[in-house]
PDB file of C-alpha atoms in Angstrom:
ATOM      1  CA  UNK A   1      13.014  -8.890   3.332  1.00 89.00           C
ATOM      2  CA  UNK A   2      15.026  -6.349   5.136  1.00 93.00           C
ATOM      3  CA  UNK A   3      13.985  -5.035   8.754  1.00 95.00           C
ATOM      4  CA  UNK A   4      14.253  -1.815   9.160  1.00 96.00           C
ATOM      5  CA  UNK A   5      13.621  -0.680  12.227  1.00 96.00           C
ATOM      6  CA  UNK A   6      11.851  -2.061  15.572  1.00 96.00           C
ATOM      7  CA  UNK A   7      10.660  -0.725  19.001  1.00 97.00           C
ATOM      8  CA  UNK A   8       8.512  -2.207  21.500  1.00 97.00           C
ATOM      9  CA  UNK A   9       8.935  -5.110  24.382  1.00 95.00           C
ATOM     10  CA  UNK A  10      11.656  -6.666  23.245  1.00 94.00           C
ATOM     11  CA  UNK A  11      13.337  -3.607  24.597  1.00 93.00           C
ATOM     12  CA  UNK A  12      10.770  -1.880  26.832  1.00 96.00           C
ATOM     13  CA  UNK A  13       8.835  -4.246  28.892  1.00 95.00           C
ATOM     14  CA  UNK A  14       6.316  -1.651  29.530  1.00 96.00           C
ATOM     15  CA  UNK A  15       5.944  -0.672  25.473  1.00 97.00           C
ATOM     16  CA  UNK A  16       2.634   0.395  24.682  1.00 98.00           C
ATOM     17  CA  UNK A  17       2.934  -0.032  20.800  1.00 98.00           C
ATOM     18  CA  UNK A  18       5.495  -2.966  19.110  1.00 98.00           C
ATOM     19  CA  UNK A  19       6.312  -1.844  15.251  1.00 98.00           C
ATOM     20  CA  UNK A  20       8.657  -3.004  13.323  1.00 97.00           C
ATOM     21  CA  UNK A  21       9.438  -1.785   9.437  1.00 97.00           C
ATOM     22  CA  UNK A  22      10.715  -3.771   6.395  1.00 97.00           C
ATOM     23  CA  UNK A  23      11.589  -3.435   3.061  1.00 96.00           C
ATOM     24  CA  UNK A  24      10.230  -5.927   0.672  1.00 96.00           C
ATOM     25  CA  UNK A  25      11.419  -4.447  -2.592  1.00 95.00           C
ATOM     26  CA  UNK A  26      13.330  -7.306  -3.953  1.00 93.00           C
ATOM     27  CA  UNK A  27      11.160  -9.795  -3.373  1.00 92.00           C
ATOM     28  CA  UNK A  28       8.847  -7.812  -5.456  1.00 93.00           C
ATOM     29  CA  UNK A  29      11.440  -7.013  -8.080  1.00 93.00           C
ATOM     30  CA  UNK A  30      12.194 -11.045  -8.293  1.00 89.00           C
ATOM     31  CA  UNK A  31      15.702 -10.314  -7.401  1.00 88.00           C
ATOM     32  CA  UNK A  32      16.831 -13.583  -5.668  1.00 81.00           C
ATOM     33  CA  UNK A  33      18.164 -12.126  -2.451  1.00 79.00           C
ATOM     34  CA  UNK A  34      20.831  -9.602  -3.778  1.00 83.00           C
ATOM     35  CA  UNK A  35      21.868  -8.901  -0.144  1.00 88.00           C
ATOM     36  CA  UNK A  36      25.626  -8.516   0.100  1.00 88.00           C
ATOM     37  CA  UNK A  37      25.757 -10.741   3.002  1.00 91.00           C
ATOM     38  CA  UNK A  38      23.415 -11.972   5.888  1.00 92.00           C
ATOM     39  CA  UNK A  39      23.586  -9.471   8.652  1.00 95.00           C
ATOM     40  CA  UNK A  40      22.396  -6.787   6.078  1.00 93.00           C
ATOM     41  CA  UNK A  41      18.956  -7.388   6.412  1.00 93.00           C
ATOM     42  CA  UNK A  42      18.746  -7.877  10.472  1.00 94.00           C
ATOM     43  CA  UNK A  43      18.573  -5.350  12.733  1.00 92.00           C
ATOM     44  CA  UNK A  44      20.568  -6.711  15.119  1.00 92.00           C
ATOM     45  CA  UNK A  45      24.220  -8.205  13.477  1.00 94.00           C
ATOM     46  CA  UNK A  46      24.754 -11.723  14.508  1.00 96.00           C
ATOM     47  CA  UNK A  47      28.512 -11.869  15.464  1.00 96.00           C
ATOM     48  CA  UNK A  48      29.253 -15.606  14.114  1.00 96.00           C
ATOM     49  CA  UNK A  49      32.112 -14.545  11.442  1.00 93.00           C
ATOM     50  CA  UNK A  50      29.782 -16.307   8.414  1.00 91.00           C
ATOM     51  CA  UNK A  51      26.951 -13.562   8.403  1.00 95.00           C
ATOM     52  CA  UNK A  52      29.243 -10.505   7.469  1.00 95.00           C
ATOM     53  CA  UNK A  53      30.811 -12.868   4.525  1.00 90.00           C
ATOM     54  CA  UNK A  54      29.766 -12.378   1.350  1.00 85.00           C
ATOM     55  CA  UNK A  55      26.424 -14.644   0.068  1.00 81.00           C
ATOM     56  CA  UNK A  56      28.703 -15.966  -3.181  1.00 77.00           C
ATOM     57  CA  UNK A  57      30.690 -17.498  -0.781  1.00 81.00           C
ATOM     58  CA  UNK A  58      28.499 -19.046   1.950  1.00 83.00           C
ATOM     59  CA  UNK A  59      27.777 -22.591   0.690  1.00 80.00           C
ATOM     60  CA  UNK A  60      24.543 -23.851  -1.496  1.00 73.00           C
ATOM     61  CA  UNK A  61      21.088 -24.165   1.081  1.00 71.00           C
ATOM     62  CA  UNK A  62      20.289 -27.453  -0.511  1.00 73.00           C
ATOM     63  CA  UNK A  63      23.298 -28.971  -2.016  1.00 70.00           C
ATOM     64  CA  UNK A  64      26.066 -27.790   0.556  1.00 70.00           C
ATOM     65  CA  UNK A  65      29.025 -28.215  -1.299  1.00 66.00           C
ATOM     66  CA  UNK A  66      29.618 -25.420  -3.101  1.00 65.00           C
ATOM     67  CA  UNK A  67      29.244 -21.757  -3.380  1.00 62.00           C
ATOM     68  CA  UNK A  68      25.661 -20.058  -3.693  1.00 60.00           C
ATOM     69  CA  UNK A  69      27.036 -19.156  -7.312  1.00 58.00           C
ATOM     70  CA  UNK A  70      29.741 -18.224  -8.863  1.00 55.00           C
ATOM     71  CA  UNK A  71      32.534 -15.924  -7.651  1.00 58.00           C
ATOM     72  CA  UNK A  72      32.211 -14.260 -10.584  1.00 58.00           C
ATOM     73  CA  UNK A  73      29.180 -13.992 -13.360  1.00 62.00           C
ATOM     74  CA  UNK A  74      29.447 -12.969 -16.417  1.00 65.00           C
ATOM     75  CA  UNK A  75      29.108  -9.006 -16.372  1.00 68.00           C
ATOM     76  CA  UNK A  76      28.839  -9.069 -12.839  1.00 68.00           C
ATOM     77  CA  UNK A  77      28.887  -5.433 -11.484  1.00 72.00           C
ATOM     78  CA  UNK A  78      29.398  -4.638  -7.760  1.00 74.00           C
ATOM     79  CA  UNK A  79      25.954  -4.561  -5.629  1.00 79.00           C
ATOM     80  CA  UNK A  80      24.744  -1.186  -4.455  1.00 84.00           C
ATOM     81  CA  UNK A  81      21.997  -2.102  -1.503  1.00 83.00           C
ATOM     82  CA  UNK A  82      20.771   1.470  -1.983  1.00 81.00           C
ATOM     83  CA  UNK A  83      19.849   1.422  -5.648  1.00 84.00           C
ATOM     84  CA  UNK A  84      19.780  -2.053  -6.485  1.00 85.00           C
ATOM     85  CA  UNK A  85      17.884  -3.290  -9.690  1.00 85.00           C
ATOM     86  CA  UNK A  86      16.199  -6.228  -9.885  1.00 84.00           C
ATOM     87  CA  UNK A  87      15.216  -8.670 -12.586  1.00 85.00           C
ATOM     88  CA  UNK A  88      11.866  -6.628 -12.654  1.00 89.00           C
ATOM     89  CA  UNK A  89      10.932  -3.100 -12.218  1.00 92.00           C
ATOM     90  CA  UNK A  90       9.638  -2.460  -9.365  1.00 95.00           C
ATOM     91  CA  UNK A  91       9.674   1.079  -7.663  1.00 96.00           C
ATOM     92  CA  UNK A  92       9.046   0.354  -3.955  1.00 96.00           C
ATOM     93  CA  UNK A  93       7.766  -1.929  -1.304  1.00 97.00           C
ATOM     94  CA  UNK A  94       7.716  -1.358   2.003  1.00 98.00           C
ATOM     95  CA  UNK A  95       5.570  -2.813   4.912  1.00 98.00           C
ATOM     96  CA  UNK A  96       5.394  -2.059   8.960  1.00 98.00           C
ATOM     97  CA  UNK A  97       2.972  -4.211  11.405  1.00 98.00           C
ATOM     98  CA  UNK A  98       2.565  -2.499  14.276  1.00 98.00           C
ATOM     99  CA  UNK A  99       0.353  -4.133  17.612  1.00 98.00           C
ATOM    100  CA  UNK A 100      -1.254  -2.044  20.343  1.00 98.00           C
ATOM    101  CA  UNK A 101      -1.557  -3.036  23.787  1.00 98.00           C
ATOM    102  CA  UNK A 102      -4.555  -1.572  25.877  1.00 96.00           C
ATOM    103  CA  UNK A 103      -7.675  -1.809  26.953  1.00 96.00           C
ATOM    104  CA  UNK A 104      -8.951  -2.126  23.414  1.00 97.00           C
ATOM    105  CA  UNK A 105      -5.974  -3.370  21.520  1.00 98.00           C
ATOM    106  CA  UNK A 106      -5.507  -3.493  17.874  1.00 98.00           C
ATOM    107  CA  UNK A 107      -3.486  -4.221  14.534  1.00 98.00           C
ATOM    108  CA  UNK A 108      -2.147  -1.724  12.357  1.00 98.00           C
ATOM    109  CA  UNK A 109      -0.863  -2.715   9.217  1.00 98.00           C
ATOM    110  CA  UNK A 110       0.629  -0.159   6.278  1.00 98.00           C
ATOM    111  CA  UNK A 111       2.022  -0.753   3.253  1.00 98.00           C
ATOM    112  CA  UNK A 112       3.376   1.476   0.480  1.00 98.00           C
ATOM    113  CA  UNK A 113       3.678  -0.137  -2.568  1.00 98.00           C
ATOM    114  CA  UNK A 114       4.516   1.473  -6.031  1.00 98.00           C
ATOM    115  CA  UNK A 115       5.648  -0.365  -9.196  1.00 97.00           C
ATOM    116  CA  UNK A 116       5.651   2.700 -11.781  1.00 96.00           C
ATOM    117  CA  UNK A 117       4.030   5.975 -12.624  1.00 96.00           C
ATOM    118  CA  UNK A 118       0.780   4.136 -14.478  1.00 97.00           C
ATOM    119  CA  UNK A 119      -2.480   3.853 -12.367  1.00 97.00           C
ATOM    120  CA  UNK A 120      -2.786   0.340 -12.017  1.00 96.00           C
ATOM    121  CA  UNK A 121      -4.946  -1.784  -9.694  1.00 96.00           C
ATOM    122  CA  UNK A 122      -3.624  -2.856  -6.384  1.00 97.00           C
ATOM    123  CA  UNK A 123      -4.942  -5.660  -4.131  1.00 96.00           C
ATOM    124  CA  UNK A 124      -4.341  -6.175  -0.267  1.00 97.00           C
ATOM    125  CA  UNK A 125      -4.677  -9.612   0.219  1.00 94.00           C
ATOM    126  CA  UNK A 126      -6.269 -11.869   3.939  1.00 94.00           C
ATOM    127  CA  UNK A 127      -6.829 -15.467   3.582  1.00 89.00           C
ATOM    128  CA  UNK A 128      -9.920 -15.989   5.672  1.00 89.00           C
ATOM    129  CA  UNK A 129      -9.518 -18.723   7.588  1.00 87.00           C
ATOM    130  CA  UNK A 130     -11.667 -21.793   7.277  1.00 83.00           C
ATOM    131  CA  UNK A 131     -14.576 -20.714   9.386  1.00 85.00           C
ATOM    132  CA  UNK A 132     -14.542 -17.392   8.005  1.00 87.00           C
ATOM    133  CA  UNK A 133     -15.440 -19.004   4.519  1.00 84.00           C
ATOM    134  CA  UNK A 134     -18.538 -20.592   5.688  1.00 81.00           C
ATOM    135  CA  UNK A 135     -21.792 -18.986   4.828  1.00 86.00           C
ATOM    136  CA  UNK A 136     -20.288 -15.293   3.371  1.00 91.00           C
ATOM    137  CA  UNK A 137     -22.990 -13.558   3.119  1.00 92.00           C
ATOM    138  CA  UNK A 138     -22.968 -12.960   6.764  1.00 95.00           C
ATOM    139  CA  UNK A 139     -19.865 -10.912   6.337  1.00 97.00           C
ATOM    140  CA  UNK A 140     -20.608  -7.452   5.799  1.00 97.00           C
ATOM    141  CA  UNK A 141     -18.667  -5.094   3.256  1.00 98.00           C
ATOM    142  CA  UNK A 142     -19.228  -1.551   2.847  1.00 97.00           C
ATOM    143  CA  UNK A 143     -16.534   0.278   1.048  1.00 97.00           C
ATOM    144  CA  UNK A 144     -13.196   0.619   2.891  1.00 98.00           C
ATOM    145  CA  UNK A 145     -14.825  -1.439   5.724  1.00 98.00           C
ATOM    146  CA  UNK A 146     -14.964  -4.400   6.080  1.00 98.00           C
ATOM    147  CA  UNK A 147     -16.737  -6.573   9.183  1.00 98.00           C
ATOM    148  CA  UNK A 148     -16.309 -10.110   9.315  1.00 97.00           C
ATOM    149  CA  UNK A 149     -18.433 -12.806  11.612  1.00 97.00           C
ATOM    150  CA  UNK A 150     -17.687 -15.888  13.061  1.00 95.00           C
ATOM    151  CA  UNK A 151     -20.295 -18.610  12.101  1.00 92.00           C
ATOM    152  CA  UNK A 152     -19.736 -20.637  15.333  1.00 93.00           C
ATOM    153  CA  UNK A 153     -20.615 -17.176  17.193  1.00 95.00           C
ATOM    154  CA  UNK A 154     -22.230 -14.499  15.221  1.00 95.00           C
ATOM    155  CA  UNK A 155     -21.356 -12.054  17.908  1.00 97.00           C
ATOM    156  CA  UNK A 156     -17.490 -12.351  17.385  1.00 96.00           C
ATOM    157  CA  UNK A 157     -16.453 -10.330  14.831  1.00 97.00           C
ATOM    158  CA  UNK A 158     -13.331  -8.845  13.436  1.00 97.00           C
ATOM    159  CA  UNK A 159     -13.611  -4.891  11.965  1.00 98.00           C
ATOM    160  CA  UNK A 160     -11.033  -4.337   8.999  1.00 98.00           C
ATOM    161  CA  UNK A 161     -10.532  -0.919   7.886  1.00 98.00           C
ATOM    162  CA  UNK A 162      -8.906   0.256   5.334  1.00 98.00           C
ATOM    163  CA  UNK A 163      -7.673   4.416   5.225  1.00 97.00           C
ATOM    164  CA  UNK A 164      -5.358   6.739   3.725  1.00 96.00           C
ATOM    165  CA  UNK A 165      -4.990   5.519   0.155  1.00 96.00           C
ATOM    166  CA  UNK A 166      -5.518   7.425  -3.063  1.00 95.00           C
ATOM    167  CA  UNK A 167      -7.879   7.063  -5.922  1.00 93.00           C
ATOM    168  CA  UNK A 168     -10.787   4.286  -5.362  1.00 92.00           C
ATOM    169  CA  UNK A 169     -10.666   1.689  -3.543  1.00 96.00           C
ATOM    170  CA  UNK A 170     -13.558  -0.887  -2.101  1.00 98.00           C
ATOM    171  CA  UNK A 171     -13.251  -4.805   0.029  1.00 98.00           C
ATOM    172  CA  UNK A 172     -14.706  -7.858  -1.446  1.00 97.00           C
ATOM    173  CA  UNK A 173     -14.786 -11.548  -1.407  1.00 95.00           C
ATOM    174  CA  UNK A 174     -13.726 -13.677  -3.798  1.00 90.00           C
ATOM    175  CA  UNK A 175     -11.747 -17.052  -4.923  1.00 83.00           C
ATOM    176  CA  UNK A 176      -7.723 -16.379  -5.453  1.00 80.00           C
ATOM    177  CA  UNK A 177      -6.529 -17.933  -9.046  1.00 71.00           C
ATOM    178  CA  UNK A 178      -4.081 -20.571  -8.737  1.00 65.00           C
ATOM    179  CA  UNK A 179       0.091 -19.219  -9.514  1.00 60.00           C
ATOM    180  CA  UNK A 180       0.905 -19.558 -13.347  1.00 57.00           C
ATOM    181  CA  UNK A 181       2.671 -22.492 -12.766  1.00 60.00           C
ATOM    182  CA  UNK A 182      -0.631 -24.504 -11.781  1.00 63.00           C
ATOM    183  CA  UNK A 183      -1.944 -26.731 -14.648  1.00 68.00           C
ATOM    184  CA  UNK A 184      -5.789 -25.937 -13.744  1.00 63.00           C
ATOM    185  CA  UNK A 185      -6.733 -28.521 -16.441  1.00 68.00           C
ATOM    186  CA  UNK A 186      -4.423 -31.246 -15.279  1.00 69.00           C
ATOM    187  CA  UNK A 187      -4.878 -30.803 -11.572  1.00 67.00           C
ATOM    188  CA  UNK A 188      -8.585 -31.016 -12.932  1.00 67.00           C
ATOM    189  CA  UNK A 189      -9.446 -27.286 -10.517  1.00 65.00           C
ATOM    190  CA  UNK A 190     -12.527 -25.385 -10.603  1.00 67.00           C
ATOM    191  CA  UNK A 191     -13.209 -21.916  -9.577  1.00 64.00           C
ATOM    192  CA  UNK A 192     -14.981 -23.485  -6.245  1.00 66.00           C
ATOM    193  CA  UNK A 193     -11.961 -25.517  -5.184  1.00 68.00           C
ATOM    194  CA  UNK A 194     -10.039 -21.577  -5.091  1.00 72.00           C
ATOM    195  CA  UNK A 195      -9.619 -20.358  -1.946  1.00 79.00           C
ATOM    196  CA  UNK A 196     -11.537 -17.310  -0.492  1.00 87.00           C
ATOM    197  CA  UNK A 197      -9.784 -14.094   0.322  1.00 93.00           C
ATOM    198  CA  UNK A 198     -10.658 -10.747   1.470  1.00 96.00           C
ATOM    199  CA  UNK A 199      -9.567  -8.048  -1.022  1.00 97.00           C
ATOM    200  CA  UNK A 200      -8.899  -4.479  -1.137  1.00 98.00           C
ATOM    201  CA  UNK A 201      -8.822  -3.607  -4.536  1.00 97.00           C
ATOM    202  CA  UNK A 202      -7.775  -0.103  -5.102  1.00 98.00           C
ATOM    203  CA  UNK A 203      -6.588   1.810  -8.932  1.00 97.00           C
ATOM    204  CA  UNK A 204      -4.044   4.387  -7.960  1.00 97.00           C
ATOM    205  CA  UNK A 205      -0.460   5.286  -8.951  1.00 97.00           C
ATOM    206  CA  UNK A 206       0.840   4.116  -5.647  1.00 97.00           C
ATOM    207  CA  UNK A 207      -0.908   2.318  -2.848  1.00 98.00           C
ATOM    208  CA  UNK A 208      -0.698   3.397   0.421  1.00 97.00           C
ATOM    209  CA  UNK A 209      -2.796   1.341   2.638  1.00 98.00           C
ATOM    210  CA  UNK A 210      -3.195   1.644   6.346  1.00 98.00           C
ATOM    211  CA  UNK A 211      -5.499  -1.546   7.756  1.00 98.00           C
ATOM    212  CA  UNK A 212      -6.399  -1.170  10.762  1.00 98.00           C
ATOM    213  CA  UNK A 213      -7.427  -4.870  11.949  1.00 98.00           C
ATOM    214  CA  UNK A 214      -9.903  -4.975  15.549  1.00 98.00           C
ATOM    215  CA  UNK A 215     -11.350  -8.006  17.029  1.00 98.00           C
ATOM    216  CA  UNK A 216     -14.889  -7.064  18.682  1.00 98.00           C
ATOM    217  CA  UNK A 217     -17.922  -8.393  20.209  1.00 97.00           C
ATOM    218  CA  UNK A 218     -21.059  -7.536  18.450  1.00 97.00           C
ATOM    219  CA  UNK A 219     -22.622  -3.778  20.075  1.00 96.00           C
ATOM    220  CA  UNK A 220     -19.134  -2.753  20.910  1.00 97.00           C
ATOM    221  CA  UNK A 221     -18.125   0.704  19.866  1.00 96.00           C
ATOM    222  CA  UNK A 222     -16.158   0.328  16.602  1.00 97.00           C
ATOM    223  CA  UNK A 223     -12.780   2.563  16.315  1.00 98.00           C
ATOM    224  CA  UNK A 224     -13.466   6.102  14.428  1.00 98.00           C
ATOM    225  CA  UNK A 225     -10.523   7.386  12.110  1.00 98.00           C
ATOM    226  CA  UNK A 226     -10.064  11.045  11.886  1.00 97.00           C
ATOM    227  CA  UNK A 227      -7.286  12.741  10.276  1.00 95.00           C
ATOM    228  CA  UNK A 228      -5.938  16.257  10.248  1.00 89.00           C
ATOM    229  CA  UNK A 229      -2.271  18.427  10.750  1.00 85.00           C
ATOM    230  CA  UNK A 230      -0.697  15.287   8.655  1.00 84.00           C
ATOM    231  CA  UNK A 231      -1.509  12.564  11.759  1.00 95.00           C
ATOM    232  CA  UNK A 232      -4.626   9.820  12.051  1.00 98.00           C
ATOM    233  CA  UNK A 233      -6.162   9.950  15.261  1.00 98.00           C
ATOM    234  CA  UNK A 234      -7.398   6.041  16.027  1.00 98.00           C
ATOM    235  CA  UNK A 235     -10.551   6.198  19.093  1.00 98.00           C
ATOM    236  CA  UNK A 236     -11.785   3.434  20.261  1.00 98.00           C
ATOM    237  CA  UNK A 237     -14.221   4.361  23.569  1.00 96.00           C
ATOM    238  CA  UNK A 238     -12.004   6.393  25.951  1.00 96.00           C
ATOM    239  CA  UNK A 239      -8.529   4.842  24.260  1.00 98.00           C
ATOM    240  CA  UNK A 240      -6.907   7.726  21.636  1.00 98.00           C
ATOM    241  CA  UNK A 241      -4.028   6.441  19.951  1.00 98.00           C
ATOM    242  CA  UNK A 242      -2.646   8.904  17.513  1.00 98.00           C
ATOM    243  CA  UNK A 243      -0.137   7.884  14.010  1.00 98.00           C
ATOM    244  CA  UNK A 244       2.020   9.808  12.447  1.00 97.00           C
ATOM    245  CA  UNK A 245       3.695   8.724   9.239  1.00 96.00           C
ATOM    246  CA  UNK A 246       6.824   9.797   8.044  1.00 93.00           C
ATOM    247  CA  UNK A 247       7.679  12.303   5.053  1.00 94.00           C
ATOM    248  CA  UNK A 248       8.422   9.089   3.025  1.00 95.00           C
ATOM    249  CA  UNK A 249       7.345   5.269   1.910  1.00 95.00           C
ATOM    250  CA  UNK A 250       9.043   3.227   4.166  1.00 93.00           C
ATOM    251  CA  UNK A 251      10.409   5.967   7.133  1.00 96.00           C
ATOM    252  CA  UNK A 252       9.364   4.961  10.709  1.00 96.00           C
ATOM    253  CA  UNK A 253       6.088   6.099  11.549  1.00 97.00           C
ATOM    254  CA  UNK A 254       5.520   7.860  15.469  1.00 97.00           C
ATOM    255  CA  UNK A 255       2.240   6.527  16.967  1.00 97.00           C
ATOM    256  CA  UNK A 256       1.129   7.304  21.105  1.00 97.00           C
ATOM    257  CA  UNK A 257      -1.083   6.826  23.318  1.00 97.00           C
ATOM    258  CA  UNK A 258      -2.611  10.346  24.281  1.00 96.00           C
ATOM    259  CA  UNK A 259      -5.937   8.737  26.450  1.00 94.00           C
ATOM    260  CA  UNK A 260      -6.381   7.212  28.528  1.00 91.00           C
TER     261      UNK A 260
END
């Protein structure tokens, strides 16, 4: 992952927003960190000499005594950070989480994620936690929105809302299948022993998901969504927050507080 950009506390105190950006594109293209050296991916360069050296020459994580490979591979062709290629094609993934403070603060999470020009299903993925995935019929899905309860007390709740994407897209509940590299038969697994996640599932060229994620006591007012002149405008009661994305996946996105 690659940070891209960051504002909020840690360099205004009195921040009403904190967002940062990152690129995830290599980790979806399976390219094994193809970073040219460590400070290329922080925002902030460390100054020890070792993070602005090459990673082919910073010594093995787990074995320590020699190079991370070597100094030259076959065919090896000089890295372009820009345009790199990974070991699978993957157009673009990008992700910024940003938190706002207030009297009614919430979550915003987007993502922009594209891996060709076919229409393909995309899923956003959130492992309930364990009290989440008792008795799931309480949880209430409509659509984009999703509400879930707390079993210990029904009148905590959490809204999830999903906006802004193309094509169809609806939540549900349901068990995540164990990685390829899980012998289900061996390990003896069932389809009950899966854990439960909340999905977005959504067929588009290119998702672009903004989640908006609100903890809430039951009879609150819930935050409306409107959009128009290229912004969302997030209300919650008398708290306005409006977002602004940028022209492109992964540019910094502008979001204020206009009331109270």
């Amino acid at each position: 992952m690659r940070t891209l950009h960051y504002s909020g506390v840690a360099k205004d105190k009195e921040a009403t927003f904190d967002s940062m950006g990152s690129d995830l594109t290599a980790a979806y293209r399976h390219a094994n960190n193809p970073w040219p050296n460590l400070n290329y991916t922080r925002l902030k360069p460390d100054a020890r000499p070792w993070y602005n050296m090459p990673f082919k020459y910073l010594v093995h994580w787990y074995y320590g005594d020699r190079p991370q490979n070597q100094i030259l591979d076959p065919g090896e062709v000089v890295f372009d950070p820009q345009n790199y290629s990974g070991k699978k094609e993957f157009a673009y993934a990008y992700r910024t989480a940003n938190f706002a403070r207030g009297k009614h603060p919430h979550i915003l999470i987007l993502d922009d994620v594209k891996k060709d020009d076919k229409q393909r299903e995309y899923v956003w993925n959130a492992a309930l936690d364990d009290d989440f995935k008792k008795n799931l019929d309480i949880h209430k899905l409509t659509g984009d929105t999703a509400i879930l309860v707390d079993p210990k007390d029904p009148s905590k709740r959490l809204f999830i809302k999903v906006f802004g994407y193309e094509g169809e897209g609806s939540f549900v509940i349901e068990h995540s299948q164990p990685t390829q590299d899980v012998d289900r038969a061996k390990m003896n697994l069932t389809t009950e022993q899966m854990p439960y996640n909340l999905k977005f599932k959504n067929t588009a060229k290119a998702a672009k998901f903004r989640t908006l994620i609100y903890a809430h006591k039951e009879g609150d007012e819930l935050p409306k969504i409107t959009v128009g002149n290229g912004r969302y405008t997030i209300s919650i009661g008398d708290q306005v927050d409006e977002l602004r994305l940028g022209n492109s996946p992964g540019d910094r996105i502008s979001i204020v507080r206009k009331y109270p």
